[in-house]
């Protein structure tokens, strides 16, 4: 074997190792994000089906660079401040906080519930903004939290807005894990539920993620008529047949869509290359959080 062949093989191996490490790091961040209370090395290694030594190597790199922190008491890993910084950077660039915070506060005051904006990230939702109730039955739905889409009102709404082809491809590659006794874990049942959501124009959940927490959700649309995010109200005392609450979140979603379009138009008028609606869709596709 020539020196050039040895060098080429080594470079290929390094690129493969880099890709594997990067894939593992992203998978670990997603798992830690979706698991409140932190996760251990052993738990992550088991879920990733990799040796604990390999998982430990990636965890140490993520901890050293600030993307994860580890509790000295529990030895469990949680998201670090670096991830929060990325999230704040994305939100700042999209103009989302200034565009929607006053609307979310108004919805929270009218409904008496928590109000959340989230996006679809493959088979999970990621929370971008929330206000209202500080906790829902002890669960803090904070910015950056990630939950299974099929177990939430906002997730089912966003799934229902996918094309039939994209939805089938997504469901074929995923398992519907039960998060509570009421979680839909049959793909046929979920498909029927999504068809009904498309017909109604809003989605509901009743204890499907956490018992006693109910949710109503509607889509946030861009100027091309595409869904870029979802808006939900959630709480233990929410009535799922409350017509006033449904009208309130529909009106709120329309106002948010309008403000996001205005923000994007203003940026374009300044010759800014950043489009808020495109950014939201890219944010969902690329799993920045």
PDB file of N, CA, C and O in Angstrom, residues 133-209:
ATOM      1  N   UNK A 133     -49.229  30.069  33.578  1.00  0.00           N
ATOM      2  CA  UNK A 133     -48.989  29.277  34.779  1.00  0.00           C
ATOM      3  C   UNK A 133     -47.516  28.899  34.883  1.00  0.00           C
ATOM      4  O   UNK A 133     -46.940  28.382  33.922  1.00  0.00           O
ATOM      5  N   UNK A 134     -46.874  29.135  36.050  1.00  0.00           N
ATOM      6  CA  UNK A 134     -45.447  28.815  36.178  1.00  0.00           C
ATOM      7  C   UNK A 134     -45.164  27.326  36.061  1.00  0.00           C
ATOM      8  O   UNK A 134     -44.130  26.914  35.558  1.00  0.00           O
ATOM      9  N   UNK A 135     -46.092  26.490  36.530  1.00  0.00           N
ATOM     10  CA  UNK A 135     -45.922  25.043  36.440  1.00  0.00           C
ATOM     11  C   UNK A 135     -47.273  24.405  36.141  1.00  0.00           C
ATOM     12  O   UNK A 135     -48.319  24.952  36.477  1.00  0.00           O
ATOM     13  N   UNK A 136     -47.234  23.261  35.492  1.00  0.00           N
ATOM     14  CA  UNK A 136     -48.442  22.487  35.230  1.00  0.00           C
ATOM     15  C   UNK A 136     -48.317  21.165  35.966  1.00  0.00           C
ATOM     16  O   UNK A 136     -47.618  20.256  35.526  1.00  0.00           O
ATOM     17  N   UNK A 137     -48.967  21.096  37.127  1.00  0.00           N
ATOM     18  CA  UNK A 137     -48.900  19.878  37.946  1.00  0.00           C
ATOM     19  C   UNK A 137     -47.463  19.436  38.200  1.00  0.00           C
ATOM     20  O   UNK A 137     -47.112  18.264  38.090  1.00  0.00           O
ATOM     21  N   UNK A 138     -46.613  20.416  38.522  1.00  0.00           N
ATOM     22  CA  UNK A 138     -45.228  20.106  38.850  1.00  0.00           C
ATOM     23  C   UNK A 138     -44.307  19.985  37.660  1.00  0.00           C
ATOM     24  O   UNK A 138     -43.114  19.752  37.830  1.00  0.00           O
ATOM     25  N   UNK A 139     -44.828  20.138  36.437  1.00  0.00           N
ATOM     26  CA  UNK A 139     -44.008  20.039  35.227  1.00  0.00           C
ATOM     27  C   UNK A 139     -43.748  21.442  34.698  1.00  0.00           C
ATOM     28  O   UNK A 139     -44.676  22.205  34.454  1.00  0.00           O
ATOM     29  N   UNK A 140     -42.485  21.790  34.534  1.00  0.00           N
ATOM     30  CA  UNK A 140     -42.122  23.110  34.041  1.00  0.00           C
ATOM     31  C   UNK A 140     -41.829  23.020  32.546  1.00  0.00           C
ATOM     32  O   UNK A 140     -40.791  22.520  32.136  1.00  0.00           O
ATOM     33  N   UNK A 141     -42.762  23.498  31.722  1.00  0.00           N
ATOM     34  CA  UNK A 141     -42.587  23.478  30.272  1.00  0.00           C
ATOM     35  C   UNK A 141     -41.761  24.696  29.864  1.00  0.00           C
ATOM     36  O   UNK A 141     -42.267  25.649  29.282  1.00  0.00           O
ATOM     37  N   UNK A 142     -40.471  24.649  30.153  1.00  0.00           N
ATOM     38  CA  UNK A 142     -39.619  25.799  29.913  1.00  0.00           C
ATOM     39  C   UNK A 142     -39.124  25.832  28.475  1.00  0.00           C
ATOM     40  O   UNK A 142     -39.212  24.847  27.734  1.00  0.00           O
ATOM     41  N   UNK A 143     -38.602  26.988  28.068  1.00  0.00           N
ATOM     42  CA  UNK A 143     -38.089  27.149  26.724  1.00  0.00           C
ATOM     43  C   UNK A 143     -36.983  26.139  26.441  1.00  0.00           C
ATOM     44  O   UNK A 143     -36.095  25.923  27.252  1.00  0.00           O
ATOM     45  N   UNK A 144     -37.076  25.491  25.285  1.00  0.00           N
ATOM     46  CA  UNK A 144     -36.097  24.481  24.906  1.00  0.00           C
ATOM     47  C   UNK A 144     -36.492  23.069  25.277  1.00  0.00           C
ATOM     48  O   UNK A 144     -35.865  22.119  24.816  1.00  0.00           O
ATOM     49  N   UNK A 145     -37.547  22.916  26.106  1.00  0.00           N
ATOM     50  CA  UNK A 145     -38.003  21.574  26.458  1.00  0.00           C
ATOM     51  C   UNK A 145     -38.512  20.854  25.215  1.00  0.00           C
ATOM     52  O   UNK A 145     -39.062  21.464  24.302  1.00  0.00           O
ATOM     53  N   UNK A 146     -38.337  19.540  25.202  1.00  0.00           N
ATOM     54  CA  UNK A 146     -38.732  18.732  24.054  1.00  0.00           C
ATOM     55  C   UNK A 146     -39.608  17.580  24.523  1.00  0.00           C
ATOM     56  O   UNK A 146     -39.305  16.935  25.531  1.00  0.00           O
ATOM     57  N   UNK A 147     -40.710  17.326  23.780  1.00  0.00           N
ATOM     58  CA  UNK A 147     -41.649  16.277  24.156  1.00  0.00           C
ATOM     59  C   UNK A 147     -42.127  15.537  22.909  1.00  0.00           C
ATOM     60  O   UNK A 147     -42.118  16.096  21.809  1.00  0.00           O
ATOM     61  N   UNK A 148     -42.571  14.284  23.064  1.00  0.00           N
ATOM     62  CA  UNK A 148     -43.071  13.529  21.906  1.00  0.00           C
ATOM     63  C   UNK A 148     -44.284  14.222  21.282  1.00  0.00           C
ATOM     64  O   UNK A 148     -45.234  14.571  21.982  1.00  0.00           O
ATOM     65  N   UNK A 149     -44.250  14.398  19.975  1.00  0.00           N
ATOM     66  CA  UNK A 149     -45.322  15.132  19.299  1.00  0.00           C
ATOM     67  C   UNK A 149     -46.668  14.424  19.430  1.00  0.00           C
ATOM     68  O   UNK A 149     -47.705  15.072  19.614  1.00  0.00           O
ATOM     69  N   UNK A 150     -46.678  13.090  19.360  1.00  0.00           N
ATOM     70  CA  UNK A 150     -47.949  12.363  19.344  1.00  0.00           C
ATOM     71  C   UNK A 150     -48.676  12.406  20.683  1.00  0.00           C
ATOM     72  O   UNK A 150     -49.847  12.026  20.756  1.00  0.00           O
ATOM     73  N   UNK A 151     -47.994  12.893  21.742  1.00  0.00           N
ATOM     74  CA  UNK A 151     -48.590  12.912  23.077  1.00  0.00           C
ATOM     75  C   UNK A 151     -49.034  14.304  23.503  1.00  0.00           C
ATOM     76  O   UNK A 151     -49.412  14.498  24.658  1.00  0.00           O
ATOM     77  N   UNK A 152     -48.985  15.282  22.593  1.00  0.00           N
ATOM     78  CA  UNK A 152     -49.345  16.656  22.939  1.00  0.00           C
ATOM     79  C   UNK A 152     -50.322  17.222  21.920  1.00  0.00           C
ATOM     80  O   UNK A 152     -50.329  16.819  20.752  1.00  0.00           O
ATOM     81  N   UNK A 153     -51.128  18.183  22.359  1.00  0.00           N
ATOM     82  CA  UNK A 153     -52.072  18.831  21.445  1.00  0.00           C
ATOM     83  C   UNK A 153     -51.327  19.571  20.342  1.00  0.00           C
ATOM     84  O   UNK A 153     -51.675  19.479  19.157  1.00  0.00           O
ATOM     85  N   UNK A 154     -50.289  20.312  20.721  1.00  0.00           N
ATOM     86  CA  UNK A 154     -49.562  21.101  19.726  1.00  0.00           C
ATOM     87  C   UNK A 154     -48.788  20.197  18.771  1.00  0.00           C
ATOM     88  O   UNK A 154     -48.684  20.480  17.575  1.00  0.00           O
ATOM     89  N   UNK A 155     -48.271  19.078  19.282  1.00  0.00           N
ATOM     90  CA  UNK A 155     -47.556  18.144  18.419  1.00  0.00           C
ATOM     91  C   UNK A 155     -48.477  17.491  17.405  1.00  0.00           C
ATOM     92  O   UNK A 155     -48.139  17.360  16.221  1.00  0.00           O
ATOM     93  N   UNK A 156     -49.658  17.082  17.852  1.00  0.00           N
ATOM     94  CA  UNK A 156     -50.612  16.466  16.927  1.00  0.00           C
ATOM     95  C   UNK A 156     -51.095  17.475  15.885  1.00  0.00           C
ATOM     96  O   UNK A 156     -51.308  17.114  14.720  1.00  0.00           O
ATOM     97  N   UNK A 157     -51.252  18.734  16.299  1.00  0.00           N
ATOM     98  CA  UNK A 157     -51.627  19.760  15.332  1.00  0.00           C
ATOM     99  C   UNK A 157     -50.560  19.901  14.251  1.00  0.00           C
ATOM    100  O   UNK A 157     -50.854  19.951  13.049  1.00  0.00           O
ATOM    101  N   UNK A 158     -49.296  19.952  14.670  1.00  0.00           N
ATOM    102  CA  UNK A 158     -48.207  20.118  13.703  1.00  0.00           C
ATOM    103  C   UNK A 158     -48.040  18.882  12.830  1.00  0.00           C
ATOM    104  O   UNK A 158     -47.728  18.995  11.639  1.00  0.00           O
ATOM    105  N   UNK A 159     -48.261  17.699  13.384  1.00  0.00           N
ATOM    106  CA  UNK A 159     -48.229  16.481  12.572  1.00  0.00           C
ATOM    107  C   UNK A 159     -49.349  16.500  11.533  1.00  0.00           C
ATOM    108  O   UNK A 159     -49.154  16.096  10.382  1.00  0.00           O
ATOM    109  N   UNK A 160     -50.518  16.974  11.940  1.00  0.00           N
ATOM    110  CA  UNK A 160     -51.664  17.010  11.031  1.00  0.00           C
ATOM    111  C   UNK A 160     -51.436  17.958   9.858  1.00  0.00           C
ATOM    112  O   UNK A 160     -52.049  17.799   8.798  1.00  0.00           O
ATOM    113  N   UNK A 161     -50.548  18.935  10.030  1.00  0.00           N
ATOM    114  CA  UNK A 161     -50.286  19.901   8.964  1.00  0.00           C
ATOM    115  C   UNK A 161     -49.265  19.393   7.949  1.00  0.00           C
ATOM    116  O   UNK A 161     -49.038  20.034   6.926  1.00  0.00           O
ATOM    117  N   UNK A 162     -48.637  18.253   8.233  1.00  0.00           N
ATOM    118  CA  UNK A 162     -47.698  17.670   7.281  1.00  0.00           C
ATOM    119  C   UNK A 162     -48.455  17.089   6.086  1.00  0.00           C
ATOM    120  O   UNK A 162     -49.635  16.740   6.190  1.00  0.00           O
ATOM    121  N   UNK A 163     -47.761  16.960   4.973  1.00  0.00           N
ATOM    122  CA  UNK A 163     -48.359  16.278   3.830  1.00  0.00           C
ATOM    123  C   UNK A 163     -48.514  14.795   4.167  1.00  0.00           C
ATOM    124  O   UNK A 163     -47.835  14.275   5.058  1.00  0.00           O
ATOM    125  N   UNK A 164     -49.400  14.111   3.455  1.00  0.00           N
ATOM    126  CA  UNK A 164     -49.612  12.686   3.716  1.00  0.00           C
ATOM    127  C   UNK A 164     -48.316  11.896   3.543  1.00  0.00           C
ATOM    128  O   UNK A 164     -48.014  10.998   4.336  1.00  0.00           O
ATOM    129  N   UNK A 165     -47.538  12.244   2.517  1.00  0.00           N
ATOM    130  CA  UNK A 165     -46.289  11.519   2.255  1.00  0.00           C
ATOM    131  C   UNK A 165     -45.287  11.732   3.383  1.00  0.00           C
ATOM    132  O   UNK A 165     -44.659  10.777   3.865  1.00  0.00           O
ATOM    133  N   UNK A 166     -45.117  12.994   3.820  1.00  0.00           N
ATOM    134  CA  UNK A 166     -44.173  13.283   4.904  1.00  0.00           C
ATOM    135  C   UNK A 166     -44.622  12.635   6.209  1.00  0.00           C
ATOM    136  O   UNK A 166     -43.795  12.142   6.993  1.00  0.00           O
ATOM    137  N   UNK A 167     -45.934  12.637   6.439  1.00  0.00           N
ATOM    138  CA  UNK A 167     -46.455  12.049   7.671  1.00  0.00           C
ATOM    139  C   UNK A 167     -46.233  10.540   7.689  1.00  0.00           C
ATOM    140  O   UNK A 167     -45.792   9.982   8.706  1.00  0.00           O
ATOM    141  N   UNK A 168     -46.505   9.873   6.578  1.00  0.00           N
ATOM    142  CA  UNK A 168     -46.287   8.420   6.513  1.00  0.00           C
ATOM    143  C   UNK A 168     -44.815   8.075   6.707  1.00  0.00           C
ATOM    144  O   UNK A 168     -44.475   7.130   7.427  1.00  0.00           O
ATOM    145  N   UNK A 169     -43.941   8.855   6.072  1.00  0.00           N
ATOM    146  CA  UNK A 169     -42.501   8.594   6.211  1.00  0.00           C
ATOM    147  C   UNK A 169     -42.056   8.757   7.662  1.00  0.00           C
ATOM    148  O   UNK A 169     -41.260   7.960   8.175  1.00  0.00           O
ATOM    149  N   UNK A 170     -42.571   9.779   8.327  1.00  0.00           N
ATOM    150  CA  UNK A 170     -42.202  10.022   9.722  1.00  0.00           C
ATOM    151  C   UNK A 170     -42.709   8.904  10.626  1.00  0.00           C
ATOM    152  O   UNK A 170     -41.958   8.362  11.449  1.00  0.00           O
ATOM    153  N   UNK A 171     -43.968   8.535  10.476  1.00  0.00           N
ATOM    154  CA  UNK A 171     -44.549   7.519  11.352  1.00  0.00           C
ATOM    155  C   UNK A 171     -43.951   6.140  11.101  1.00  0.00           C
ATOM    156  O   UNK A 171     -43.825   5.337  12.031  1.00  0.00           O
ATOM    157  N   UNK A 172     -43.576   5.860   9.855  1.00  0.00           N
ATOM    158  CA  UNK A 172     -42.981   4.556   9.545  1.00  0.00           C
ATOM    159  C   UNK A 172     -41.641   4.358  10.250  1.00  0.00           C
ATOM    160  O   UNK A 172     -41.221   3.224  10.491  1.00  0.00           O
ATOM    161  N   UNK A 173     -40.974   5.462  10.573  1.00  0.00           N
ATOM    162  CA  UNK A 173     -39.638   5.365  11.170  1.00  0.00           C
ATOM    163  C   UNK A 173     -39.653   5.551  12.687  1.00  0.00           C
ATOM    164  O   UNK A 173     -38.600   5.561  13.318  1.00  0.00           O
ATOM    165  N   UNK A 174     -40.847   5.704  13.283  1.00  0.00           N
ATOM    166  CA  UNK A 174     -40.922   6.003  14.705  1.00  0.00           C
ATOM    167  C   UNK A 174     -41.823   5.019  15.437  1.00  0.00           C
ATOM    168  O   UNK A 174     -42.724   4.415  14.848  1.00  0.00           O
ATOM    169  N   UNK A 175     -41.570   4.883  16.737  1.00  0.00           N
ATOM    170  CA  UNK A 175     -42.460   4.143  17.618  1.00  0.00           C
ATOM    171  C   UNK A 175     -43.227   5.130  18.480  1.00  0.00           C
ATOM    172  O   UNK A 175     -42.654   6.112  18.961  1.00  0.00           O
ATOM    173  N   UNK A 176     -44.504   4.883  18.670  1.00  0.00           N
ATOM    174  CA  UNK A 176     -45.338   5.768  19.481  1.00  0.00           C
ATOM    175  C   UNK A 176     -45.317   5.262  20.925  1.00  0.00           C
ATOM    176  O   UNK A 176     -46.074   4.371  21.299  1.00  0.00           O
ATOM    177  N   UNK A 177     -44.442   5.843  21.714  1.00  0.00           N
ATOM    178  CA  UNK A 177     -44.262   5.406  23.099  1.00  0.00           C
ATOM    179  C   UNK A 177     -45.352   6.008  23.979  1.00  0.00           C
ATOM    180  O   UNK A 177     -45.682   7.191  23.862  1.00  0.00           O
ATOM    181  N   UNK A 178     -45.919   5.209  24.861  1.00  0.00           N
ATOM    182  CA  UNK A 178     -46.939   5.704  25.783  1.00  0.00           C
ATOM    183  C   UNK A 178     -46.276   6.512  26.891  1.00  0.00           C
ATOM    184  O   UNK A 178     -45.369   6.033  27.559  1.00  0.00           O
ATOM    185  N   UNK A 179     -46.734   7.750  27.072  1.00  0.00           N
ATOM    186  CA  UNK A 179     -46.241   8.590  28.159  1.00  0.00           C
ATOM    187  C   UNK A 179     -47.217   8.615  29.329  1.00  0.00           C
ATOM    188  O   UNK A 179     -46.871   9.056  30.416  1.00  0.00           O
ATOM    189  N   UNK A 180     -48.435   8.187  29.096  1.00  0.00           N
ATOM    190  CA  UNK A 180     -49.449   8.074  30.145  1.00  0.00           C
ATOM    191  C   UNK A 180     -50.447   7.018  29.677  1.00  0.00           C
ATOM    192  O   UNK A 180     -50.403   6.591  28.515  1.00  0.00           O
ATOM    193  N   UNK A 181     -51.360   6.585  30.544  1.00  0.00           N
ATOM    194  CA  UNK A 181     -52.354   5.591  30.106  1.00  0.00           C
ATOM    195  C   UNK A 181     -53.221   6.071  28.944  1.00  0.00           C
ATOM    196  O   UNK A 181     -53.824   5.254  28.246  1.00  0.00           O
ATOM    197  N   UNK A 182     -53.265   7.386  28.709  1.00  0.00           N
ATOM    198  CA  UNK A 182     -54.123   7.933  27.658  1.00  0.00           C
ATOM    199  C   UNK A 182     -53.376   8.252  26.361  1.00  0.00           C
ATOM    200  O   UNK A 182     -53.979   8.710  25.397  1.00  0.00           O
ATOM    201  N   UNK A 183     -52.076   8.034  26.324  1.00  0.00           N
ATOM    202  CA  UNK A 183     -51.307   8.333  25.115  1.00  0.00           C
ATOM    203  C   UNK A 183     -51.737   7.430  23.962  1.00  0.00           C
ATOM    204  O   UNK A 183     -51.891   6.224  24.137  1.00  0.00           O
ATOM    205  N   UNK A 184     -51.919   8.018  22.790  1.00  0.00           N
ATOM    206  CA  UNK A 184     -52.208   7.230  21.589  1.00  0.00           C
ATOM    207  C   UNK A 184     -50.921   6.539  21.144  1.00  0.00           C
ATOM    208  O   UNK A 184     -49.936   7.205  20.825  1.00  0.00           O
ATOM    209  N   UNK A 185     -50.922   5.212  21.137  1.00  0.00           N
ATOM    210  CA  UNK A 185     -49.716   4.495  20.703  1.00  0.00           C
ATOM    211  C   UNK A 185     -49.983   3.572  19.520  1.00  0.00           C
ATOM    212  O   UNK A 185     -49.144   2.757  19.154  1.00  0.00           O
ATOM    213  N   UNK A 186     -51.154   3.715  18.908  1.00  0.00           N
ATOM    214  CA  UNK A 186     -51.478   2.998  17.678  1.00  0.00           C
ATOM    215  C   UNK A 186     -51.395   3.976  16.513  1.00  0.00           C
ATOM    216  O   UNK A 186     -52.016   5.048  16.545  1.00  0.00           O
ATOM    217  N   UNK A 187     -50.632   3.628  15.488  1.00  0.00           N
ATOM    218  CA  UNK A 187     -50.483   4.522  14.342  1.00  0.00           C
ATOM    219  C   UNK A 187     -51.805   4.709  13.604  1.00  0.00           C
ATOM    220  O   UNK A 187     -52.094   5.805  13.109  1.00  0.00           O
ATOM    221  N   UNK A 188     -52.617   3.666  13.541  1.00  0.00           N
ATOM    222  CA  UNK A 188     -53.929   3.795  12.897  1.00  0.00           C
ATOM    223  C   UNK A 188     -54.818   4.764  13.675  1.00  0.00           C
ATOM    224  O   UNK A 188     -55.500   5.611  13.082  1.00  0.00           O
ATOM    225  N   UNK A 189     -54.809   4.636  15.007  1.00  0.00           N
ATOM    226  CA  UNK A 189     -55.616   5.544  15.832  1.00  0.00           C
ATOM    227  C   UNK A 189     -55.114   6.979  15.704  1.00  0.00           C
ATOM    228  O   UNK A 189     -55.907   7.926  15.644  1.00  0.00           O
ATOM    229  N   UNK A 190     -53.789   7.141  15.665  1.00  0.00           N
ATOM    230  CA  UNK A 190     -53.229   8.485  15.529  1.00  0.00           C
ATOM    231  C   UNK A 190     -53.618   9.091  14.181  1.00  0.00           C
ATOM    232  O   UNK A 190     -53.984  10.272  14.110  1.00  0.00           O
ATOM    233  N   UNK A 191     -53.541   8.315  13.115  1.00  0.00           N
ATOM    234  CA  UNK A 191     -53.911   8.824  11.796  1.00  0.00           C
ATOM    235  C   UNK A 191     -55.364   9.277  11.778  1.00  0.00           C
ATOM    236  O   UNK A 191     -55.692  10.331  11.217  1.00  0.00           O
ATOM    237  N   UNK A 192     -56.258   8.506  12.393  1.00  0.00           N
ATOM    238  CA  UNK A 192     -57.668   8.910  12.451  1.00  0.00           C
ATOM    239  C   UNK A 192     -57.825  10.207  13.236  1.00  0.00           C
ATOM    240  O   UNK A 192     -58.619  11.082  12.866  1.00  0.00           O
ATOM    241  N   UNK A 193     -57.055  10.337  14.314  1.00  0.00           N
ATOM    242  CA  UNK A 193     -57.103  11.553  15.119  1.00  0.00           C
ATOM    243  C   UNK A 193     -56.602  12.756  14.327  1.00  0.00           C
ATOM    244  O   UNK A 193     -57.178  13.851  14.398  1.00  0.00           O
ATOM    245  N   UNK A 194     -55.551  12.570  13.533  1.00  0.00           N
ATOM    246  CA  UNK A 194     -54.988  13.666  12.743  1.00  0.00           C
ATOM    247  C   UNK A 194     -55.946  14.101  11.634  1.00  0.00           C
ATOM    248  O   UNK A 194     -56.043  15.295  11.318  1.00  0.00           O
ATOM    249  N   UNK A 195     -56.655  13.142  11.040  1.00  0.00           N
ATOM    250  CA  UNK A 195     -57.668  13.484  10.031  1.00  0.00           C
ATOM    251  C   UNK A 195     -58.753  14.349  10.659  1.00  0.00           C
ATOM    252  O   UNK A 195     -59.215  15.340  10.068  1.00  0.00           O
ATOM    253  N   UNK A 196     -59.161  13.996  11.871  1.00  0.00           N
ATOM    254  CA  UNK A 196     -60.180  14.771  12.581  1.00  0.00           C
ATOM    255  C   UNK A 196     -59.666  16.170  12.913  1.00  0.00           C
ATOM    256  O   UNK A 196     -60.410  17.154  12.841  1.00  0.00           O
ATOM    257  N   UNK A 197     -58.382  16.275  13.266  1.00  0.00           N
ATOM    258  CA  UNK A 197     -57.782  17.578  13.570  1.00  0.00           C
ATOM    259  C   UNK A 197     -57.790  18.468  12.328  1.00  0.00           C
ATOM    260  O   UNK A 197     -58.096  19.664  12.400  1.00  0.00           O
ATOM    261  N   UNK A 198     -57.455  17.904  11.183  1.00  0.00           N
ATOM    262  CA  UNK A 198     -57.486  18.675   9.935  1.00  0.00           C
ATOM    263  C   UNK A 198     -58.887  19.208   9.669  1.00  0.00           C
ATOM    264  O   UNK A 198     -59.055  20.335   9.195  1.00  0.00           O
ATOM    265  N   UNK A 199     -59.896  18.395   9.968  1.00  0.00           N
ATOM    266  CA  UNK A 199     -61.279  18.811   9.729  1.00  0.00           C
ATOM    267  C   UNK A 199     -61.696  19.927  10.682  1.00  0.00           C
ATOM    268  O   UNK A 199     -62.321  20.910  10.265  1.00  0.00           O
ATOM    269  N   UNK A 200     -61.328  19.797  11.971  1.00  0.00           N
ATOM    270  CA  UNK A 200     -61.748  20.773  12.979  1.00  0.00           C
ATOM    271  C   UNK A 200     -60.954  22.068  12.912  1.00  0.00           C
ATOM    272  O   UNK A 200     -61.467  23.131  13.243  1.00  0.00           O
ATOM    273  N   UNK A 201     -59.670  21.969  12.556  1.00  0.00           N
ATOM    274  CA  UNK A 201     -58.813  23.150  12.551  1.00  0.00           C
ATOM    275  C   UNK A 201     -58.125  23.408  13.873  1.00  0.00           C
ATOM    276  O   UNK A 201     -57.372  24.370  14.004  1.00  0.00           O
ATOM    277  N   UNK A 202     -58.362  22.565  14.862  1.00  0.00           N
ATOM    278  CA  UNK A 202     -57.641  22.670  16.130  1.00  0.00           C
ATOM    279  C   UNK A 202     -57.465  21.272  16.708  1.00  0.00           C
ATOM    280  O   UNK A 202     -58.147  20.324  16.310  1.00  0.00           O
ATOM    281  N   UNK A 203     -56.531  21.158  17.647  1.00  0.00           N
ATOM    282  CA  UNK A 203     -56.196  19.867  18.237  1.00  0.00           C
ATOM    283  C   UNK A 203     -56.415  19.911  19.743  1.00  0.00           C
ATOM    284  O   UNK A 203     -56.347  20.975  20.363  1.00  0.00           O
ATOM    285  N   UNK A 204     -56.676  18.745  20.324  1.00  0.00           N
ATOM    286  CA  UNK A 204     -56.843  18.652  21.774  1.00  0.00           C
ATOM    287  C   UNK A 204     -56.004  17.498  22.321  1.00  0.00           C
ATOM    288  O   UNK A 204     -55.643  16.568  21.601  1.00  0.00           O
ATOM    289  N   UNK A 205     -55.688  17.583  23.595  1.00  0.00           N
ATOM    290  CA  UNK A 205     -55.080  16.458  24.311  1.00  0.00           C
ATOM    291  C   UNK A 205     -55.663  16.433  25.711  1.00  0.00           C
ATOM    292  O   UNK A 205     -55.953  17.483  26.291  1.00  0.00           O
ATOM    293  N   UNK A 206     -55.835  15.242  26.239  1.00  0.00           N
ATOM    294  CA  UNK A 206     -56.458  15.090  27.554  1.00  0.00           C
ATOM    295  C   UNK A 206     -55.667  14.075  28.368  1.00  0.00           C
ATOM    296  O   UNK A 206     -55.951  12.883  28.347  1.00  0.00           O
ATOM    297  N   UNK A 207     -54.628  14.570  29.047  1.00  0.00           N
ATOM    298  CA  UNK A 207     -53.820  13.689  29.880  1.00  0.00           C
ATOM    299  C   UNK A 207     -52.949  12.729  29.097  1.00  0.00           C
ATOM    300  O   UNK A 207     -52.546  11.693  29.624  1.00  0.00           O
ATOM    301  N   UNK A 208     -52.619  13.059  27.845  1.00  0.00           N
ATOM    302  CA  UNK A 208     -51.864  12.130  27.004  1.00  0.00           C
ATOM    303  C   UNK A 208     -50.357  12.211  27.235  1.00  0.00           C
ATOM    304  O   UNK A 208     -49.634  11.251  26.972  1.00  0.00           O
ATOM    305  N   UNK A 209     -49.880  13.367  27.702  1.00  0.00           N
ATOM    306  CA  UNK A 209     -48.466  13.505  28.053  1.00  0.00           C
ATOM    307  C   UNK A 209     -48.283  13.338  29.554  1.00  0.00           C
ATOM    308  O   UNK A 209     -47.483  12.529  30.017  1.00  0.00           O
TER     309      UNK A 209
END
